[in-house]
Amino acid sequence: MQLSAFRYTLMLVVQLSLLVVDLLFNTFIHRYLANTGISILLFVLQDIGQLVAIAVLLITFFQTNIFQAGFIVLLFNEFRSTIIAGVGYFLLTIFVQVWTLTNRFKGQVYFFWPDGLYIFFVLHKFTSCLHYYLYKRTALTISDSKFYTDEWINHRINQESGHQSPKY
C-alpha cells in the first residue's frame, strides 16, 4: 500500500500537532496548579493527547508493508527507541501528575514540592525532550517509501541471513 502525499501530510500534521499540544501542556500546566479542578482537567487532557499520539504512531506502523508482511521484529528494531521513550514518557507523566495531585490533596501549597518530586519533575522534562525528538524523527522516517515496498524487506532478510553462520 503506497502512502499518498495527502495521506502522509495529514498524518504528519496530526502527529506534529499532538507534539505541539503536549509541549504547550508541559510549558503552561504548572501555572494552573493552584486550582485543583483545572489541574485535573489539564492532566487528563495531556494524558489523552499522549495516548492518541502513541496510537497514531502505531497506526502509521501498521500501514507499512513490513508490518503487513509479518516482519514486526524488523519494524520494532528500527523504531525501538521511540516506542520505549514514548511509553517511559507517558509513565513518568502519570507519576509526576499523581504525585503533584496527592501533595495538593494533602493540603500542601502547590509551590512546595518534596525533593523526590523535583527529581522526577526534572527527569520528566528531560524525557519529554527525548520523546519529542525521537517521535518527530520517527514520524519523518516512517514516511520513507522503503517501508511501503517489498524491496527493503527482501534486502533486510538477505542481509540478516548472510550474517548468520552456517549450521553443520
PDB file of C-alpha atoms in Angstrom:
ATOM      1  CA  MET A   1       0.000   0.000   0.000  1.00  0.00           C
ATOM      2  CA  GLN A   2       1.587   3.219  -1.133  1.00  0.00           C
ATOM      3  CA  LEU A   3       1.175   6.151   1.198  1.00  0.00           C
ATOM      4  CA  SER A   4      -0.282   9.027  -0.803  1.00  0.00           C
ATOM      5  CA  ALA A   5       1.106  12.533  -0.424  1.00  0.00           C
ATOM      6  CA  PHE A   6      -2.138  13.853   1.056  1.00  0.00           C
ATOM      7  CA  ARG A   7      -2.466  10.994   3.499  1.00  0.00           C
ATOM      8  CA  TYR A   8       1.169  11.300   4.579  1.00  0.00           C
ATOM      9  CA  THR A   9       0.828  15.061   5.003  1.00  0.00           C
ATOM     10  CA  LEU A  10      -2.324  14.628   7.056  1.00  0.00           C
ATOM     11  CA  MET A  11      -0.717  12.017   9.330  1.00  0.00           C
ATOM     12  CA  LEU A  12       2.401  14.149   9.746  1.00  0.00           C
ATOM     13  CA  VAL A  13       0.361  17.258  10.592  1.00  0.00           C
ATOM     14  CA  VAL A  14      -1.660  15.291  13.155  1.00  0.00           C
ATOM     15  CA  GLN A  15       1.484  13.838  14.733  1.00  0.00           C
ATOM     16  CA  LEU A  16       3.293  17.173  14.905  1.00  0.00           C
ATOM     17  CA  SER A  17       0.157  18.911  16.212  1.00  0.00           C
ATOM     18  CA  LEU A  18      -0.081  16.384  19.028  1.00  0.00           C
ATOM     19  CA  LEU A  19       3.563  17.069  19.903  1.00  0.00           C
ATOM     20  CA  VAL A  20       2.966  20.834  19.946  1.00  0.00           C
ATOM     21  CA  VAL A  21      -0.116  20.433  22.144  1.00  0.00           C
ATOM     22  CA  ASP A  22       1.836  18.267  24.580  1.00  0.00           C
ATOM     23  CA  LEU A  23       4.662  20.805  24.597  1.00  0.00           C
ATOM     24  CA  LEU A  24       2.167  23.562  25.415  1.00  0.00           C
ATOM     25  CA  PHE A  25       0.719  21.463  28.230  1.00  0.00           C
ATOM     26  CA  ASN A  26       4.192  20.877  29.639  1.00  0.00           C
ATOM     27  CA  THR A  27       5.007  24.566  29.396  1.00  0.00           C
ATOM     28  CA  PHE A  28       1.899  26.125  30.888  1.00  0.00           C
ATOM     29  CA  ILE A  29       0.235  23.469  33.045  1.00  0.00           C
ATOM     30  CA  HIS A  30       2.078  24.490  36.198  1.00  0.00           C
ATOM     31  CA  ARG A  31       0.548  27.946  36.099  1.00  0.00           C
ATOM     32  CA  TYR A  32      -2.808  26.375  36.977  1.00  0.00           C
ATOM     33  CA  LEU A  33      -1.758  24.126  39.864  1.00  0.00           C
ATOM     34  CA  ALA A  34      -3.410  26.437  42.401  1.00  0.00           C
ATOM     35  CA  ASN A  35      -6.835  25.354  41.122  1.00  0.00           C
ATOM     36  CA  THR A  36      -7.203  21.608  41.650  1.00  0.00           C
ATOM     37  CA  GLY A  37     -10.154  21.196  39.288  1.00  0.00           C
ATOM     38  CA  ILE A  38      -8.405  22.848  36.367  1.00  0.00           C
ATOM     39  CA  SER A  39      -5.225  20.889  37.149  1.00  0.00           C
ATOM     40  CA  ILE A  40      -7.052  17.571  36.981  1.00  0.00           C
ATOM     41  CA  LEU A  41      -8.744  18.551  33.712  1.00  0.00           C
ATOM     42  CA  LEU A  42      -5.455  19.621  32.127  1.00  0.00           C
ATOM     43  CA  PHE A  43      -3.663  16.498  33.361  1.00  0.00           C
ATOM     44  CA  VAL A  44      -6.362  14.256  31.881  1.00  0.00           C
ATOM     45  CA  LEU A  45      -6.277  16.140  28.570  1.00  0.00           C
ATOM     46  CA  GLN A  46      -2.487  15.831  28.436  1.00  0.00           C
ATOM     47  CA  ASP A  47      -2.672  12.084  29.101  1.00  0.00           C
ATOM     48  CA  ILE A  48      -5.313  11.611  26.417  1.00  0.00           C
ATOM     49  CA  GLY A  49      -3.171  13.562  23.961  1.00  0.00           C
ATOM     50  CA  GLN A  50      -0.170  11.362  24.700  1.00  0.00           C
ATOM     51  CA  LEU A  51      -2.205   8.183  24.241  1.00  0.00           C
ATOM     52  CA  VAL A  52      -3.595   9.479  20.945  1.00  0.00           C
ATOM     53  CA  ALA A  53      -0.049  10.342  19.779  1.00  0.00           C
ATOM     54  CA  ILE A  54       1.144   6.817  20.553  1.00  0.00           C
ATOM     55  CA  ALA A  55      -1.937   5.354  18.838  1.00  0.00           C
ATOM     56  CA  VAL A  56      -1.387   7.455  15.700  1.00  0.00           C
ATOM     57  CA  LEU A  57       2.240   6.346  15.575  1.00  0.00           C
ATOM     58  CA  LEU A  58       1.207   2.695  15.900  1.00  0.00           C
ATOM     59  CA  ILE A  59      -1.411   3.129  13.169  1.00  0.00           C
ATOM     60  CA  THR A  60       1.324   4.510  10.936  1.00  0.00           C
ATOM     61  CA  PHE A  61       3.433   1.434  11.717  1.00  0.00           C
ATOM     62  CA  PHE A  62       0.510  -0.877  10.931  1.00  0.00           C
ATOM     63  CA  GLN A  63       0.151   0.628   7.447  1.00  0.00           C
ATOM     64  CA  THR A  64       3.660  -0.340   6.338  1.00  0.00           C
ATOM     65  CA  ASN A  65       4.346  -3.362   4.148  1.00  0.00           C
ATOM     66  CA  ILE A  66       6.799  -4.588   6.764  1.00  0.00           C
ATOM     67  CA  PHE A  67       4.053  -4.934   9.352  1.00  0.00           C
ATOM     68  CA  GLN A  68       1.563  -6.359   6.885  1.00  0.00           C
ATOM     69  CA  ALA A  69       4.106  -8.960   5.758  1.00  0.00           C
ATOM     70  CA  GLY A  70       4.529 -10.062   9.361  1.00  0.00           C
ATOM     71  CA  PHE A  71       8.045  -8.750   9.963  1.00  0.00           C
ATOM     72  CA  ILE A  72       7.123  -6.877  13.115  1.00  0.00           C
ATOM     73  CA  VAL A  73      10.559  -7.518  14.614  1.00  0.00           C
ATOM     74  CA  LEU A  74      12.240  -5.544  11.812  1.00  0.00           C
ATOM     75  CA  LEU A  75       9.937  -2.614  12.446  1.00  0.00           C
ATOM     76  CA  PHE A  76      10.413  -2.842  16.206  1.00  0.00           C
ATOM     77  CA  ASN A  77      14.199  -2.964  15.850  1.00  0.00           C
ATOM     78  CA  GLU A  78      14.109   0.095  13.606  1.00  0.00           C
ATOM     79  CA  PHE A  79      11.985   2.192  15.999  1.00  0.00           C
ATOM     80  CA  ARG A  80      12.598   0.594  19.401  1.00  0.00           C
ATOM     81  CA  SER A  81      13.972   3.761  20.989  1.00  0.00           C
ATOM     82  CA  THR A  82      10.887   5.773  20.029  1.00  0.00           C
ATOM     83  CA  ILE A  83       8.493   3.208  21.450  1.00  0.00           C
ATOM     84  CA  ILE A  84      10.438   2.868  24.708  1.00  0.00           C
ATOM     85  CA  ALA A  85      10.825   6.647  25.089  1.00  0.00           C
ATOM     86  CA  GLY A  86       7.118   7.203  24.390  1.00  0.00           C
ATOM     87  CA  VAL A  87       5.971   4.655  26.959  1.00  0.00           C
ATOM     88  CA  GLY A  88       8.541   5.861  29.508  1.00  0.00           C
ATOM     89  CA  TYR A  89       7.497   9.460  28.985  1.00  0.00           C
ATOM     90  CA  PHE A  90       3.837   8.568  29.441  1.00  0.00           C
ATOM     91  CA  LEU A  91       4.555   6.644  32.657  1.00  0.00           C
ATOM     92  CA  LEU A  92       6.688   9.482  34.044  1.00  0.00           C
ATOM     93  CA  THR A  93       3.948  11.960  33.162  1.00  0.00           C
ATOM     94  CA  ILE A  94       1.365   9.914  35.073  1.00  0.00           C
ATOM     95  CA  PHE A  95       3.746   9.534  38.025  1.00  0.00           C
ATOM     96  CA  VAL A  96       4.512  13.264  38.291  1.00  0.00           C
ATOM     97  CA  GLN A  97       0.839  14.179  37.890  1.00  0.00           C
ATOM     98  CA  VAL A  98      -0.320  11.739  40.569  1.00  0.00           C
ATOM     99  CA  TRP A  99       2.372  12.864  42.999  1.00  0.00           C
ATOM    100  CA  THR A 100       1.559  16.529  42.363  1.00  0.00           C
ATOM    101  CA  LEU A 101      -2.153  15.977  42.938  1.00  0.00           C
ATOM    102  CA  THR A 102      -1.501  13.817  46.008  1.00  0.00           C
ATOM    103  CA  ASN A 103       0.517  16.635  47.565  1.00  0.00           C
ATOM    104  CA  ARG A 104      -2.224  19.079  46.627  1.00  0.00           C
ATOM    105  CA  PHE A 105      -4.933  16.923  48.235  1.00  0.00           C
ATOM    106  CA  LYS A 106      -2.852  16.618  51.410  1.00  0.00           C
ATOM    107  CA  GLY A 107      -3.195  20.360  51.774  1.00  0.00           C
ATOM    108  CA  GLN A 108       0.324  21.322  50.799  1.00  0.00           C
ATOM    109  CA  VAL A 109       0.690  24.524  48.868  1.00  0.00           C
ATOM    110  CA  TYR A 110       1.243  23.998  45.176  1.00  0.00           C
ATOM    111  CA  PHE A 111       4.649  25.669  45.045  1.00  0.00           C
ATOM    112  CA  PHE A 112       6.199  23.469  47.770  1.00  0.00           C
ATOM    113  CA  TRP A 113       7.423  20.158  46.412  1.00  0.00           C
ATOM    114  CA  PRO A 114       9.437  17.427  48.130  1.00  0.00           C
ATOM    115  CA  ASP A 115      12.931  16.734  46.794  1.00  0.00           C
ATOM    116  CA  GLY A 116      11.841  13.465  45.174  1.00  0.00           C
ATOM    117  CA  LEU A 117       9.183  15.236  43.162  1.00  0.00           C
ATOM    118  CA  TYR A 118      11.751  17.752  41.925  1.00  0.00           C
ATOM    119  CA  ILE A 119      13.973  14.894  40.770  1.00  0.00           C
ATOM    120  CA  PHE A 120      11.123  13.190  38.912  1.00  0.00           C
ATOM    121  CA  PHE A 121       9.978  16.538  37.501  1.00  0.00           C
ATOM    122  CA  VAL A 122      13.431  17.188  36.005  1.00  0.00           C
ATOM    123  CA  LEU A 123      13.626  13.587  34.754  1.00  0.00           C
ATOM    124  CA  HIS A 124      10.179  14.043  33.206  1.00  0.00           C
ATOM    125  CA  LYS A 125      11.254  17.205  31.382  1.00  0.00           C
ATOM    126  CA  PHE A 126      14.427  15.537  30.102  1.00  0.00           C
ATOM    127  CA  THR A 127      12.423  12.526  28.925  1.00  0.00           C
ATOM    128  CA  SER A 128       9.918  14.827  27.227  1.00  0.00           C
ATOM    129  CA  CYS A 129      12.707  16.402  25.143  1.00  0.00           C
ATOM    130  CA  LEU A 130      13.983  12.961  24.191  1.00  0.00           C
ATOM    131  CA  HIS A 131      10.456  11.812  23.355  1.00  0.00           C
ATOM    132  CA  TYR A 132       9.771  14.877  21.176  1.00  0.00           C
ATOM    133  CA  TYR A 133      12.998  14.353  19.244  1.00  0.00           C
ATOM    134  CA  LEU A 134      12.526  10.615  18.704  1.00  0.00           C
ATOM    135  CA  TYR A 135       8.824  10.930  17.880  1.00  0.00           C
ATOM    136  CA  LYS A 136       9.441  13.638  15.285  1.00  0.00           C
ATOM    137  CA  ARG A 137      12.352  11.682  13.784  1.00  0.00           C
ATOM    138  CA  THR A 138      10.203   8.555  13.569  1.00  0.00           C
ATOM    139  CA  ALA A 139       7.260  10.428  12.042  1.00  0.00           C
ATOM    140  CA  LEU A 140       9.547  11.757   9.316  1.00  0.00           C
ATOM    141  CA  THR A 141      11.410   8.455   8.823  1.00  0.00           C
ATOM    142  CA  ILE A 142       8.324   6.260   8.562  1.00  0.00           C
ATOM    143  CA  SER A 143       7.255   8.291   5.532  1.00  0.00           C
ATOM    144  CA  ASP A 144      10.180   6.881   3.539  1.00  0.00           C
ATOM    145  CA  SER A 145       8.909   4.840   0.610  1.00  0.00           C
ATOM    146  CA  LYS A 146      11.188   1.925   1.543  1.00  0.00           C
ATOM    147  CA  PHE A 147       8.739   0.965   4.298  1.00  0.00           C
ATOM    148  CA  TYR A 148       5.946   0.642   1.754  1.00  0.00           C
ATOM    149  CA  THR A 149       7.751  -1.556  -0.807  1.00  0.00           C
ATOM    150  CA  ASP A 150       8.836  -5.184  -0.737  1.00  0.00           C
ATOM    151  CA  GLU A 151      12.405  -4.493  -1.854  1.00  0.00           C
ATOM    152  CA  TRP A 152      13.562  -3.226   1.535  1.00  0.00           C
ATOM    153  CA  ILE A 153      12.095  -6.275   3.281  1.00  0.00           C
ATOM    154  CA  ASN A 154      13.909  -8.614   0.878  1.00  0.00           C
ATOM    155  CA  HIS A 155      17.165  -6.697   1.346  1.00  0.00           C
ATOM    156  CA  ARG A 156      16.924  -6.851   5.152  1.00  0.00           C
ATOM    157  CA  ILE A 157      16.106 -10.563   5.142  1.00  0.00           C
ATOM    158  CA  ASN A 158      19.043 -11.306   2.834  1.00  0.00           C
ATOM    159  CA  GLN A 159      21.282  -9.092   4.955  1.00  0.00           C
ATOM    160  CA  GLU A 160      20.328 -10.861   8.190  1.00  0.00           C
ATOM    161  CA  SER A 161      20.559 -14.340   6.685  1.00  0.00           C
ATOM    162  CA  GLY A 162      24.048 -13.520   5.361  1.00  0.00           C
ATOM    163  CA  HIS A 163      25.267 -12.639   8.865  1.00  0.00           C
ATOM    164  CA  GLN A 164      24.233 -15.958  10.360  1.00  0.00           C
ATOM    165  CA  SER A 165      26.881 -18.628  10.477  1.00  0.00           C
ATOM    166  CA  PRO A 166      26.141 -21.801   8.524  1.00  0.00           C
ATOM    167  CA  LYS A 167      24.945 -24.742  10.571  1.00  0.00           C
ATOM    168  CA  TYR A 168      26.723 -28.037  10.018  1.00  0.00           C
TER     169      TYR A 168
END
